Short mmCIF file of C-alpha atoms in Angstrom, two decimals:
data_model
loop_
_atom_site.label_atom_id
_atom_site.label_comp_id
_atom_site.label_asym_id
_atom_site.label_seq_id
_atom_site.Cartn_x
_atom_site.Cartn_y
_atom_site.Cartn_z
CA MET A 1 -14.27 -3.01 8.66
CA PRO A 2 -10.62 -2.37 8.33
CA THR A 3 -8.97 1.14 8.18
CA ASN A 4 -7.99 2.59 4.87
CA PHE A 5 -4.54 3.78 5.84
CA ALA A 6 -3.85 5.00 2.40
CA SER A 7 -6.81 7.47 2.80
CA VAL A 8 -5.50 8.46 6.34
CA HIS A 9 -2.08 9.08 4.97
CA ALA A 10 -3.53 11.35 2.38
CA CYS A 11 -5.63 13.40 4.77
CA LEU A 12 -2.61 13.97 6.95
CA GLU A 13 -0.39 14.89 3.99
CA LYS A 14 -3.12 17.43 2.89
CA ALA A 15 -3.21 18.87 6.36
CA GLN A 16 0.41 19.15 6.38
CA ALA A 17 0.38 21.01 3.08
CA GLU A 18 -2.08 23.56 4.63
CA LEU A 19 0.43 24.44 7.31
CA THR A 20 2.39 27.11 5.33
CA GLY A 21 3.42 29.30 8.19
CA THR A 22 7.10 29.63 9.27
CA ASP A 23 6.27 30.22 13.11
CA ALA A 24 7.37 27.51 15.71
CA ALA A 25 3.99 26.13 16.45
CA THR A 26 3.23 25.74 12.71
CA GLN A 27 6.60 23.92 12.23
CA GLN A 28 5.79 21.64 15.37
CA LEU A 29 2.52 20.79 14.00
CA ARG A 30 4.26 19.79 10.60
CA GLU A 31 6.68 17.48 12.30
CA THR A 32 4.01 15.92 14.46
CA LEU A 33 1.88 15.37 11.24
CA GLY A 34 4.88 13.65 9.75
CA LEU A 35 5.30 11.44 12.78
CA LEU A 36 1.59 10.54 12.34
CA MET A 37 1.92 9.75 8.44
CA ASP A 38 5.06 7.52 9.30
CA ALA A 39 2.93 5.59 12.02
CA ALA A 40 0.06 5.33 9.21
CA LEU A 41 2.56 3.69 6.89
CA LYS A 42 3.88 1.45 9.51
CA ALA A 43 0.44 0.22 10.52
CA GLU A 44 -0.62 -0.10 6.92
CA TYR A 45 2.40 -2.31 6.07
CA SER A 46 2.46 -4.20 9.49
CA ALA A 47 -1.07 -5.11 9.34
CA LYS A 48 -2.26 -8.96 9.06
CA PRO A 49 -2.75 -10.11 5.55
CA ARG A 50 -6.06 -10.89 4.51
CA SER A 51 -6.90 -14.61 4.37
CA CYS A 52 -6.58 -15.76 0.51
CA GLU A 53 -6.74 -18.96 -1.53
CA VAL A 54 -3.66 -20.45 -3.17
CA ILE A 55 -4.29 -21.73 -6.55
CA PRO A 56 -1.65 -24.38 -7.46
CA PHE A 57 -0.01 -24.14 -10.77
CA PRO A 58 0.12 -27.32 -13.13
CA GLN A 59 2.97 -29.58 -12.39
CA ALA A 60 6.04 -29.67 -14.81
CA GLY A 61 5.28 -33.36 -15.78
CA SER A 62 1.47 -32.56 -16.96
CA PRO A 63 0.66 -33.11 -20.57
CA ARG A 64 0.73 -29.80 -22.58
CA PRO A 65 -1.91 -29.15 -25.14
CA LYS A 66 -0.96 -30.11 -28.67
CA GLN A 67 0.33 -27.28 -30.70
CA THR A 68 -1.59 -26.52 -33.92
CA SER A 69 0.72 -23.70 -35.36
CA HIS A 70 4.44 -23.12 -35.44
CA HIS A 71 3.91 -19.66 -33.77
CA GLY A 72 3.84 -20.78 -30.13
#
């Protein structure tokens, strides 16, 4: 089961918002959570893409359906 990085980022963001103090320990924790959020974003966007099926578009030379009106 793949990791839900968006959920991880949201949880870290919420934890960072709870750190409202101005002391040095709180500031250090806020910075550390910021680094973890950056790492979560990097992991989310550098993850291998899932396999998918490519659906080809019709070729330009293929016959078009006959128009039945002048509106398109």
